[in-house]
Amino acid sequence: MEMMEDEERREDSHVYASSTAKTPNPNWTRFGGLHQPKTSATKTSRLGTLREEDSTLTPTSTLSDIPTITNAINGGKPPRNASADMPPPPARAIITPEVWNDDGYFDEKITVENEREEAFCVYRAADIGIIPDGDGKTVTTTTLVCLHGCPYSSLSWAPFVKEFRNKCKTQTKVEIYAIDLRHHGESISMRDGGSDFSLGRMVEDVAMILKHLFSQTEIDRKCVLIGHSMGASVASSLALREDMWTKNVNDKNEISLAGLIVVDVVEGSALKALPMMSLQLLNRPTSFRTMRDAFRWCLGFGGSTKSVESARISFPSQLHQKSNGNSSSFSDSNSEREDASSPFTFRCDVVKTEPYWKEWYLGMSERFLSAKTSKALLLAGTDRLDTPLTIAQMQGKFQMVVFPNSGHAIQEDEPEKFTQVVQDFLTRYVQN
């Protein structure tokens, strides 16, 4: 049910679009975790920290600085190992990974298995906010379900979770679930050979996971789906199939959809960008010799995030290191083995996602606008609204917020502002 007046929505459309903000490079758009030019419960201690003198580290280049896609590294040839032609980072640029339960991120790591013996990793942050006295009555929990983009992982939401914890002003109990979608992060699905990224399958996965999680506790829930890029397509589809994951959980509690937040993806611009995406994949490295090289790529040419602090928690979860047939994860350990014979490789094979790109985004605007709930669209630039969204935005059918200085992963680049927008959304449309 819509819960806001048209005039209120229009006023919300310019929260961070200040006249003094730097406008993103108009020659580039961002899509699905990749970039391309436009075409017309145990705590673990931290082993290392970013030293004070390192805090000013900035990438030597970003994708917005690159005028043409033909400027590939290694003389125009696709790099097979990013370390080979990458200049070493400055001697003082020591960046160490963080883990999921460090420094106020998540409280719990959960594994959910389905009937096909596929395992999905879920991180949970619980009991956030001011917990009201129920006076013997059932207290409704606001549940945020966060779905990452490709090829990110659930830890892409960690900077937002940390900020939300520190600055939460809500008067109701809040919990946050961040889910590793199939073939991302630490979710494991061996039966399809790591190649099934279909929208329908991912929707079924998340619905199964949510029903399992919600069945473990007798709590009334108002749920807000937050999806980034590819995850936004999954979230929009789930919003249209609410009964699939809110009904028949148990006989005692009420679970409902209370909001949908889409982060930096628009159907029209995404579909137009598809012809260039295969070329962009040629510039993507397949491995890194050390975690330092991986961080350098992430903060520079890779453009995963602009924030060193966000990269420390988010980017290592996209990689794994194989040695003697075994795979090691950085989600539970922040040590790095400097072993050139055991390179770091990506967990998600982005090449295998290519057959599904069109499916993810075709019809997404209609799905988003058709959802019978309060809606918000958060964008890193204003130039990518397609016609249906432009008309709907002018009619005040959803809240739009612009982050002109952010890259594609707004929740990582600007977690403070992102958190403020989410909290305002909850206060106005959910927790009333």
Short mmCIF file of N, CA and C in Angstrom, two decimals, residues 174-345:
data_model
loop_
_atom_site.label_atom_id
_atom_site.label_comp_id
_atom_site.label_asym_id
_atom_site.label_seq_id
_atom_site.Cartn_x
_atom_site.Cartn_y
_atom_site.Cartn_z
N VAL A 174 15.14 -3.60 15.03
CA VAL A 174 15.54 -3.80 13.63
C VAL A 174 16.52 -4.96 13.55
N GLU A 175 16.35 -5.79 12.53
CA GLU A 175 17.34 -6.82 12.22
C GLU A 175 17.64 -6.73 10.73
N ILE A 176 18.86 -7.11 10.37
CA ILE A 176 19.30 -7.03 8.98
C ILE A 176 19.84 -8.39 8.56
N TYR A 177 19.35 -8.89 7.42
CA TYR A 177 19.89 -10.10 6.81
C TYR A 177 20.56 -9.72 5.49
N ALA A 178 21.78 -10.17 5.30
CA ALA A 178 22.49 -9.99 4.02
C ALA A 178 22.80 -11.37 3.48
N ILE A 179 22.36 -11.65 2.26
CA ILE A 179 22.41 -13.00 1.70
C ILE A 179 23.40 -13.07 0.55
N ASP A 180 24.26 -14.10 0.57
CA ASP A 180 25.10 -14.41 -0.59
C ASP A 180 24.24 -15.12 -1.62
N LEU A 181 23.97 -14.48 -2.75
CA LEU A 181 23.20 -15.13 -3.80
C LEU A 181 24.02 -16.26 -4.43
N ARG A 182 23.36 -17.13 -5.17
CA ARG A 182 24.05 -18.33 -5.67
C ARG A 182 25.28 -17.97 -6.49
N HIS A 183 26.34 -18.74 -6.23
CA HIS A 183 27.63 -18.59 -6.90
C HIS A 183 28.32 -17.27 -6.58
N HIS A 184 27.93 -16.65 -5.50
CA HIS A 184 28.59 -15.45 -5.00
C HIS A 184 28.99 -15.67 -3.55
N GLY A 185 30.04 -14.98 -3.12
CA GLY A 185 30.46 -15.09 -1.73
C GLY A 185 30.71 -16.53 -1.34
N GLU A 186 30.12 -16.95 -0.22
CA GLU A 186 30.34 -18.30 0.28
C GLU A 186 29.17 -19.23 0.04
N SER A 187 28.22 -18.83 -0.78
CA SER A 187 27.15 -19.75 -1.14
C SER A 187 27.69 -20.80 -2.11
N ILE A 188 27.24 -22.03 -1.95
CA ILE A 188 27.79 -23.15 -2.71
C ILE A 188 26.66 -23.89 -3.43
N SER A 189 26.82 -24.05 -4.73
CA SER A 189 25.86 -24.83 -5.52
C SER A 189 26.65 -25.57 -6.59
N MET A 190 26.85 -26.86 -6.37
CA MET A 190 27.70 -27.65 -7.25
C MET A 190 26.92 -28.31 -8.38
N ARG A 191 25.62 -28.48 -8.23
CA ARG A 191 24.87 -29.28 -9.19
C ARG A 191 24.77 -28.65 -10.57
N ASP A 192 24.76 -27.31 -10.63
CA ASP A 192 24.61 -26.66 -11.93
C ASP A 192 25.94 -26.25 -12.52
N GLY A 193 27.04 -26.70 -11.92
CA GLY A 193 28.35 -26.38 -12.46
C GLY A 193 28.72 -24.91 -12.34
N GLY A 194 28.07 -24.22 -11.43
CA GLY A 194 28.37 -22.81 -11.23
C GLY A 194 27.92 -21.91 -12.35
N SER A 195 26.91 -22.34 -13.09
CA SER A 195 26.52 -21.59 -14.29
C SER A 195 25.07 -21.12 -14.30
N ASP A 196 24.28 -21.45 -13.30
CA ASP A 196 22.87 -21.04 -13.29
C ASP A 196 22.71 -19.75 -12.49
N PHE A 197 22.57 -18.65 -13.21
CA PHE A 197 22.34 -17.34 -12.59
C PHE A 197 20.97 -16.80 -12.99
N SER A 198 20.05 -17.69 -13.30
CA SER A 198 18.74 -17.25 -13.78
C SER A 198 17.99 -16.50 -12.69
N LEU A 199 17.21 -15.51 -13.11
CA LEU A 199 16.45 -14.70 -12.17
C LEU A 199 15.47 -15.55 -11.38
N GLY A 200 14.78 -16.45 -12.08
CA GLY A 200 13.80 -17.29 -11.39
C GLY A 200 14.42 -18.15 -10.32
N ARG A 201 15.59 -18.71 -10.60
CA ARG A 201 16.27 -19.54 -9.62
C ARG A 201 16.70 -18.72 -8.40
N MET A 202 17.22 -17.52 -8.63
CA MET A 202 17.65 -16.69 -7.51
C MET A 202 16.46 -16.25 -6.66
N VAL A 203 15.34 -15.96 -7.29
CA VAL A 203 14.13 -15.61 -6.54
C VAL A 203 13.69 -16.77 -5.67
N GLU A 204 13.70 -17.98 -6.22
CA GLU A 204 13.34 -19.16 -5.44
C GLU A 204 14.31 -19.37 -4.28
N ASP A 205 15.59 -19.15 -4.53
CA ASP A 205 16.59 -19.30 -3.47
C ASP A 205 16.29 -18.39 -2.30
N VAL A 206 16.08 -17.11 -2.59
CA VAL A 206 15.88 -16.13 -1.52
C VAL A 206 14.57 -16.39 -0.78
N ALA A 207 13.53 -16.76 -1.51
CA ALA A 207 12.25 -17.07 -0.87
C ALA A 207 12.41 -18.23 0.10
N MET A 208 13.13 -19.28 -0.32
CA MET A 208 13.38 -20.42 0.55
C MET A 208 14.17 -20.01 1.79
N ILE A 209 15.21 -19.19 1.58
CA ILE A 209 16.05 -18.76 2.69
C ILE A 209 15.24 -17.95 3.70
N LEU A 210 14.43 -17.02 3.22
CA LEU A 210 13.66 -16.17 4.12
C LEU A 210 12.63 -16.98 4.91
N LYS A 211 11.96 -17.90 4.26
CA LYS A 211 10.99 -18.72 4.98
C LYS A 211 11.67 -19.53 6.08
N HIS A 212 12.85 -20.05 5.77
CA HIS A 212 13.59 -20.80 6.79
C HIS A 212 13.99 -19.89 7.95
N LEU A 213 14.56 -18.74 7.64
CA LEU A 213 15.00 -17.82 8.70
C LEU A 213 13.84 -17.34 9.55
N PHE A 214 12.73 -17.00 8.91
CA PHE A 214 11.59 -16.47 9.65
C PHE A 214 10.92 -17.55 10.51
N SER A 215 11.05 -18.80 10.11
CA SER A 215 10.41 -19.88 10.86
C SER A 215 11.15 -20.20 12.16
N GLN A 216 12.35 -19.67 12.31
CA GLN A 216 13.16 -20.00 13.49
C GLN A 216 12.75 -19.19 14.72
N THR A 217 12.03 -18.11 14.54
CA THR A 217 11.60 -17.28 15.66
C THR A 217 10.15 -16.86 15.49
N GLU A 218 9.46 -16.69 16.59
CA GLU A 218 8.06 -16.26 16.55
C GLU A 218 8.01 -14.74 16.70
N ILE A 219 8.17 -14.06 15.58
CA ILE A 219 8.24 -12.60 15.56
C ILE A 219 7.37 -12.07 14.42
N ASP A 220 6.59 -11.04 14.71
CA ASP A 220 5.89 -10.32 13.65
C ASP A 220 6.91 -9.43 12.94
N ARG A 221 6.87 -9.43 11.62
CA ARG A 221 7.89 -8.70 10.86
C ARG A 221 7.28 -7.81 9.79
N LYS A 222 7.82 -6.61 9.67
CA LYS A 222 7.63 -5.76 8.50
C LYS A 222 8.94 -5.78 7.73
N CYS A 223 8.90 -6.25 6.50
CA CYS A 223 10.13 -6.48 5.75
C CYS A 223 10.34 -5.40 4.68
N VAL A 224 11.58 -4.96 4.57
CA VAL A 224 11.98 -4.04 3.52
C VAL A 224 13.06 -4.73 2.69
N LEU A 225 12.81 -4.88 1.40
CA LEU A 225 13.77 -5.49 0.49
C LEU A 225 14.67 -4.40 -0.08
N ILE A 226 15.99 -4.59 0.04
CA ILE A 226 16.95 -3.63 -0.49
C ILE A 226 17.86 -4.38 -1.46
N GLY A 227 17.82 -3.99 -2.73
CA GLY A 227 18.60 -4.70 -3.74
C GLY A 227 19.51 -3.78 -4.51
N HIS A 228 20.74 -4.22 -4.71
CA HIS A 228 21.73 -3.46 -5.48
C HIS A 228 21.93 -4.12 -6.84
N SER A 229 21.67 -3.39 -7.90
CA SER A 229 21.93 -3.85 -9.26
C SER A 229 21.25 -5.19 -9.53
N MET A 230 22.00 -6.26 -9.79
CA MET A 230 21.39 -7.56 -10.01
C MET A 230 20.46 -7.93 -8.86
N GLY A 231 20.89 -7.67 -7.63
CA GLY A 231 20.06 -7.96 -6.46
C GLY A 231 18.77 -7.17 -6.44
N ALA A 232 18.77 -6.00 -7.09
CA ALA A 232 17.55 -5.20 -7.18
C ALA A 232 16.52 -5.88 -8.05
N SER A 233 16.98 -6.57 -9.09
CA SER A 233 16.06 -7.32 -9.94
C SER A 233 15.41 -8.45 -9.16
N VAL A 234 16.21 -9.13 -8.33
CA VAL A 234 15.67 -10.20 -7.48
C VAL A 234 14.68 -9.62 -6.48
N ALA A 235 15.05 -8.50 -5.86
CA ALA A 235 14.18 -7.88 -4.86
C ALA A 235 12.86 -7.43 -5.47
N SER A 236 12.90 -6.84 -6.67
CA SER A 236 11.68 -6.39 -7.33
C SER A 236 10.76 -7.56 -7.66
N SER A 237 11.36 -8.68 -8.06
CA SER A 237 10.55 -9.87 -8.35
C SER A 237 9.94 -10.44 -7.08
N LEU A 238 10.70 -10.45 -5.99
CA LEU A 238 10.18 -10.93 -4.71
C LEU A 238 9.04 -10.05 -4.21
N ALA A 239 9.13 -8.75 -4.49
CA ALA A 239 8.08 -7.83 -4.05
C ALA A 239 6.75 -8.14 -4.73
N LEU A 240 6.81 -8.67 -5.95
CA LEU A 240 5.58 -9.03 -6.67
C LEU A 240 5.07 -10.41 -6.27
N ARG A 241 5.89 -11.17 -5.57
CA ARG A 241 5.51 -12.53 -5.17
C ARG A 241 5.60 -12.65 -3.65
N GLU A 242 4.98 -11.71 -2.97
CA GLU A 242 5.07 -11.63 -1.51
C GLU A 242 4.63 -12.91 -0.82
N ASP A 243 3.55 -13.51 -1.31
CA ASP A 243 3.04 -14.73 -0.68
C ASP A 243 4.06 -15.86 -0.71
N MET A 244 4.97 -15.81 -1.65
CA MET A 244 5.97 -16.87 -1.83
C MET A 244 6.89 -17.00 -0.61
N TRP A 245 7.10 -15.90 0.11
CA TRP A 245 8.04 -15.94 1.22
C TRP A 245 7.49 -15.40 2.54
N THR A 246 6.24 -14.92 2.54
CA THR A 246 5.66 -14.40 3.78
C THR A 246 4.55 -15.29 4.33
N LYS A 247 3.98 -16.15 3.49
CA LYS A 247 2.86 -16.97 3.93
C LYS A 247 3.33 -18.37 4.34
N ASN A 248 2.52 -19.00 5.22
CA ASN A 248 2.76 -20.37 5.67
C ASN A 248 4.13 -20.53 6.33
N VAL A 249 4.60 -19.47 6.99
CA VAL A 249 5.85 -19.57 7.74
C VAL A 249 5.58 -20.21 9.09
N ASN A 250 4.63 -19.67 9.81
CA ASN A 250 4.09 -20.31 11.01
C ASN A 250 2.68 -19.77 11.24
N ASP A 251 1.99 -20.32 12.22
CA ASP A 251 0.59 -19.96 12.44
C ASP A 251 0.41 -18.81 13.42
N LYS A 252 1.49 -18.32 13.99
CA LYS A 252 1.37 -17.35 15.07
C LYS A 252 1.72 -15.93 14.69
N ASN A 253 2.51 -15.76 13.66
CA ASN A 253 3.06 -14.44 13.40
C ASN A 253 2.69 -13.89 12.04
N GLU A 254 2.65 -12.58 11.96
CA GLU A 254 2.34 -11.89 10.72
C GLU A 254 3.62 -11.35 10.09
N ILE A 255 3.82 -11.68 8.83
CA ILE A 255 5.00 -11.22 8.09
C ILE A 255 4.49 -10.52 6.83
N SER A 256 4.98 -9.32 6.59
CA SER A 256 4.48 -8.56 5.45
C SER A 256 5.60 -7.75 4.80
N LEU A 257 5.38 -7.39 3.54
CA LEU A 257 6.30 -6.51 2.82
C LEU A 257 5.93 -5.07 3.13
N ALA A 258 6.93 -4.28 3.54
CA ALA A 258 6.66 -2.89 3.92
C ALA A 258 7.42 -1.88 3.08
N GLY A 259 8.34 -2.36 2.23
CA GLY A 259 9.09 -1.40 1.42
C GLY A 259 10.03 -2.08 0.45
N LEU A 260 10.39 -1.35 -0.61
CA LEU A 260 11.31 -1.84 -1.63
C LEU A 260 12.26 -0.70 -1.98
N ILE A 261 13.57 -0.95 -1.84
CA ILE A 261 14.59 0.04 -2.16
C ILE A 261 15.51 -0.54 -3.23
N VAL A 262 15.57 0.11 -4.37
CA VAL A 262 16.43 -0.31 -5.49
C VAL A 262 17.64 0.61 -5.55
N VAL A 263 18.82 0.01 -5.66
CA VAL A 263 20.06 0.78 -5.60
C VAL A 263 20.79 0.74 -6.95
N ASP A 264 20.86 1.86 -7.60
CA ASP A 264 21.67 2.15 -8.78
C ASP A 264 21.53 1.16 -9.93
N VAL A 265 20.32 0.98 -10.38
CA VAL A 265 20.11 0.24 -11.62
C VAL A 265 18.80 0.70 -12.24
N VAL A 266 18.83 0.90 -13.56
CA VAL A 266 17.66 1.31 -14.33
C VAL A 266 17.60 0.42 -15.57
N GLU A 267 16.42 -0.11 -15.84
CA GLU A 267 16.27 -1.07 -16.94
C GLU A 267 16.77 -0.52 -18.27
N GLY A 268 16.34 0.66 -18.64
CA GLY A 268 16.66 1.19 -19.97
C GLY A 268 18.15 1.30 -20.22
N SER A 269 18.88 1.92 -19.31
CA SER A 269 20.32 2.10 -19.51
C SER A 269 21.06 0.78 -19.40
N ALA A 270 20.57 -0.13 -18.54
CA ALA A 270 21.22 -1.43 -18.40
C ALA A 270 21.13 -2.22 -19.70
N LEU A 271 19.96 -2.25 -20.31
CA LEU A 271 19.79 -3.00 -21.55
C LEU A 271 20.60 -2.40 -22.70
N LYS A 272 20.67 -1.07 -22.75
CA LYS A 272 21.46 -0.42 -23.79
C LYS A 272 22.95 -0.72 -23.65
N ALA A 273 23.38 -0.97 -22.43
CA ALA A 273 24.80 -1.21 -22.18
C ALA A 273 25.24 -2.63 -22.50
N LEU A 274 24.31 -3.55 -22.67
CA LEU A 274 24.67 -4.96 -22.85
C LEU A 274 25.65 -5.23 -23.99
N PRO A 275 25.50 -4.59 -25.16
CA PRO A 275 26.44 -4.90 -26.26
C PRO A 275 27.90 -4.62 -25.91
N MET A 276 28.14 -3.70 -24.99
CA MET A 276 29.51 -3.36 -24.63
C MET A 276 30.07 -4.22 -23.51
N MET A 277 29.21 -4.95 -22.82
CA MET A 277 29.65 -5.65 -21.63
C MET A 277 30.64 -6.77 -21.92
N SER A 278 30.46 -7.48 -23.01
CA SER A 278 31.40 -8.56 -23.34
C SER A 278 32.80 -8.02 -23.56
N LEU A 279 32.90 -6.85 -24.19
CA LEU A 279 34.21 -6.23 -24.38
C LEU A 279 34.82 -5.83 -23.05
N GLN A 280 33.98 -5.34 -22.16
CA GLN A 280 34.49 -4.91 -20.86
C GLN A 280 35.06 -6.09 -20.08
N LEU A 281 34.49 -7.27 -20.26
CA LEU A 281 34.99 -8.44 -19.55
C LEU A 281 36.43 -8.77 -19.92
N LEU A 282 36.85 -8.38 -21.13
CA LEU A 282 38.22 -8.65 -21.56
C LEU A 282 39.23 -7.93 -20.68
N ASN A 283 38.83 -6.85 -20.06
CA ASN A 283 39.73 -6.08 -19.21
C ASN A 283 39.71 -6.53 -17.76
N ARG A 284 38.96 -7.56 -17.47
CA ARG A 284 38.84 -8.02 -16.09
C ARG A 284 39.88 -9.10 -15.81
N PRO A 285 40.74 -8.92 -14.81
CA PRO A 285 41.75 -9.94 -14.49
C PRO A 285 41.10 -11.21 -13.99
N THR A 286 41.81 -12.30 -14.11
CA THR A 286 41.31 -13.57 -13.60
C THR A 286 41.92 -13.95 -12.27
N SER A 287 43.04 -13.33 -11.91
CA SER A 287 43.68 -13.67 -10.64
C SER A 287 44.59 -12.53 -10.18
N PHE A 288 44.97 -12.61 -8.91
CA PHE A 288 45.90 -11.67 -8.31
C PHE A 288 46.95 -12.46 -7.53
N ARG A 289 48.19 -12.04 -7.61
CA ARG A 289 49.24 -12.75 -6.90
C ARG A 289 49.13 -12.57 -5.39
N THR A 290 48.79 -11.36 -4.95
CA THR A 290 48.67 -11.06 -3.53
C THR A 290 47.40 -10.27 -3.27
N MET A 291 47.00 -10.22 -2.01
CA MET A 291 45.84 -9.43 -1.65
C MET A 291 46.11 -7.94 -1.85
N ARG A 292 47.36 -7.52 -1.72
CA ARG A 292 47.69 -6.12 -1.98
C ARG A 292 47.37 -5.76 -3.42
N ASP A 293 47.74 -6.64 -4.36
CA ASP A 293 47.42 -6.39 -5.76
C ASP A 293 45.91 -6.35 -5.98
N ALA A 294 45.20 -7.23 -5.28
CA ALA A 294 43.74 -7.26 -5.42
C ALA A 294 43.12 -5.95 -4.94
N PHE A 295 43.59 -5.45 -3.81
CA PHE A 295 43.08 -4.18 -3.30
C PHE A 295 43.40 -3.04 -4.27
N ARG A 296 44.59 -3.08 -4.83
CA ARG A 296 44.99 -2.02 -5.74
C ARG A 296 44.06 -1.98 -6.96
N TRP A 297 43.73 -3.15 -7.48
CA TRP A 297 42.81 -3.22 -8.62
C TRP A 297 41.41 -2.76 -8.21
N CYS A 298 40.94 -3.23 -7.06
CA CYS A 298 39.61 -2.89 -6.57
C CYS A 298 39.43 -1.38 -6.44
N LEU A 299 40.42 -0.70 -5.90
CA LEU A 299 40.33 0.73 -5.65
C LEU A 299 40.71 1.57 -6.86
N GLY A 300 41.30 0.91 -7.87
CA GLY A 300 41.72 1.63 -9.05
C GLY A 300 40.92 1.26 -10.27
N PHE A 301 41.53 0.48 -11.17
CA PHE A 301 40.89 0.15 -12.43
C PHE A 301 39.58 -0.61 -12.24
N GLY A 302 39.52 -1.47 -11.23
CA GLY A 302 38.32 -2.28 -11.04
C GLY A 302 37.10 -1.47 -10.68
N GLY A 303 37.29 -0.38 -9.95
CA GLY A 303 36.18 0.50 -9.61
C GLY A 303 35.12 -0.11 -8.73
N SER A 304 35.47 -1.16 -7.96
CA SER A 304 34.46 -1.79 -7.11
C SER A 304 33.94 -0.84 -6.05
N THR A 305 34.83 -0.05 -5.48
CA THR A 305 34.45 0.95 -4.50
C THR A 305 35.52 2.03 -4.45
N LYS A 306 35.14 3.20 -3.98
CA LYS A 306 36.09 4.29 -3.82
C LYS A 306 36.67 4.33 -2.41
N SER A 307 36.09 3.57 -1.50
CA SER A 307 36.42 3.65 -0.09
C SER A 307 37.39 2.56 0.33
N VAL A 308 38.52 2.95 0.91
CA VAL A 308 39.47 1.97 1.43
C VAL A 308 38.83 1.14 2.53
N GLU A 309 38.12 1.79 3.45
CA GLU A 309 37.52 1.07 4.56
C GLU A 309 36.49 0.06 4.07
N SER A 310 35.69 0.42 3.09
CA SER A 310 34.71 -0.51 2.55
C SER A 310 35.39 -1.67 1.83
N ALA A 311 36.45 -1.37 1.09
CA ALA A 311 37.17 -2.42 0.37
C ALA A 311 37.72 -3.47 1.31
N ARG A 312 38.14 -3.07 2.49
CA ARG A 312 38.76 -4.01 3.44
C ARG A 312 37.80 -5.10 3.88
N ILE A 313 36.52 -4.77 4.01
CA ILE A 313 35.55 -5.76 4.46
C ILE A 313 34.84 -6.43 3.29
N SER A 314 34.63 -5.70 2.20
CA SER A 314 33.80 -6.21 1.11
C SER A 314 34.58 -7.02 0.08
N PHE A 315 35.68 -6.46 -0.43
CA PHE A 315 36.32 -7.07 -1.59
C PHE A 315 36.93 -8.45 -1.32
N PRO A 316 37.59 -8.70 -0.17
CA PRO A 316 38.14 -10.05 0.04
C PRO A 316 37.11 -11.16 -0.04
N SER A 317 35.85 -10.86 0.27
CA SER A 317 34.82 -11.89 0.22
C SER A 317 34.47 -12.29 -1.21
N GLN A 318 34.94 -11.53 -2.19
CA GLN A 318 34.73 -11.88 -3.59
C GLN A 318 35.82 -12.81 -4.12
N LEU A 319 36.83 -13.08 -3.29
CA LEU A 319 37.99 -13.85 -3.73
C LEU A 319 38.15 -15.11 -2.89
N HIS A 320 38.87 -16.06 -3.44
CA HIS A 320 39.35 -17.18 -2.65
C HIS A 320 40.72 -17.58 -3.15
N GLN A 321 41.46 -18.24 -2.29
CA GLN A 321 42.84 -18.62 -2.60
C GLN A 321 42.95 -20.13 -2.54
N LYS A 322 43.39 -20.72 -3.63
CA LYS A 322 43.50 -22.17 -3.69
C LYS A 322 44.95 -22.60 -3.53
N SER A 323 45.15 -23.60 -2.70
CA SER A 323 46.49 -24.14 -2.47
C SER A 323 46.37 -25.63 -2.24
N ASN A 324 47.04 -26.43 -3.06
CA ASN A 324 47.02 -27.88 -2.94
C ASN A 324 45.59 -28.43 -2.97
N GLY A 325 44.79 -27.82 -3.83
CA GLY A 325 43.44 -28.32 -4.00
C GLY A 325 42.44 -27.80 -3.00
N ASN A 326 42.90 -27.03 -2.00
CA ASN A 326 42.00 -26.51 -0.98
C ASN A 326 41.74 -25.03 -1.22
N SER A 327 40.58 -24.59 -0.80
CA SER A 327 40.20 -23.19 -0.96
C SER A 327 40.08 -22.54 0.40
N SER A 328 40.69 -21.37 0.54
CA SER A 328 40.61 -20.65 1.81
C SER A 328 39.77 -19.40 1.63
N SER A 329 39.07 -19.01 2.70
CA SER A 329 38.17 -17.87 2.66
C SER A 329 38.69 -16.75 3.55
N PHE A 330 38.37 -15.52 3.17
CA PHE A 330 38.74 -14.37 3.98
C PHE A 330 37.57 -13.88 4.82
N SER A 331 36.45 -14.56 4.77
CA SER A 331 35.31 -14.11 5.56
C SER A 331 35.53 -14.35 7.05
N ASP A 332 36.31 -15.36 7.39
CA ASP A 332 36.54 -15.69 8.79
C ASP A 332 37.98 -15.48 9.22
N SER A 333 38.83 -15.03 8.33
CA SER A 333 40.23 -14.80 8.67
C SER A 333 40.75 -13.67 7.83
N ASN A 334 41.52 -12.78 8.45
CA ASN A 334 42.04 -11.66 7.70
C ASN A 334 43.54 -11.75 7.48
N SER A 335 44.07 -12.95 7.52
CA SER A 335 45.48 -13.14 7.22
C SER A 335 45.65 -13.37 5.73
N GLU A 336 46.80 -13.05 5.20
CA GLU A 336 47.08 -13.24 3.78
C GLU A 336 48.33 -14.07 3.63
N ARG A 337 48.25 -15.10 2.84
CA ARG A 337 49.44 -15.91 2.57
C ARG A 337 50.10 -15.36 1.32
N GLU A 338 51.30 -14.85 1.46
CA GLU A 338 52.02 -14.30 0.31
C GLU A 338 52.66 -15.46 -0.45
N ASP A 339 51.84 -16.19 -1.17
CA ASP A 339 52.30 -17.37 -1.88
C ASP A 339 51.96 -17.20 -3.35
N ALA A 340 52.97 -16.87 -4.15
CA ALA A 340 52.74 -16.60 -5.57
C ALA A 340 52.20 -17.81 -6.30
N SER A 341 52.44 -19.01 -5.76
CA SER A 341 51.95 -20.22 -6.42
C SER A 341 50.47 -20.46 -6.14
N SER A 342 49.88 -19.69 -5.24
CA SER A 342 48.47 -19.83 -4.89
C SER A 342 47.77 -18.49 -5.11
N PRO A 343 47.43 -18.18 -6.34
CA PRO A 343 46.84 -16.86 -6.62
C PRO A 343 45.43 -16.74 -6.06
N PHE A 344 45.01 -15.50 -5.91
CA PHE A 344 43.65 -15.20 -5.50
C PHE A 344 42.78 -15.09 -6.75
N THR A 345 41.69 -15.82 -6.78
CA THR A 345 40.79 -15.81 -7.92
C THR A 345 39.38 -15.42 -7.47
#
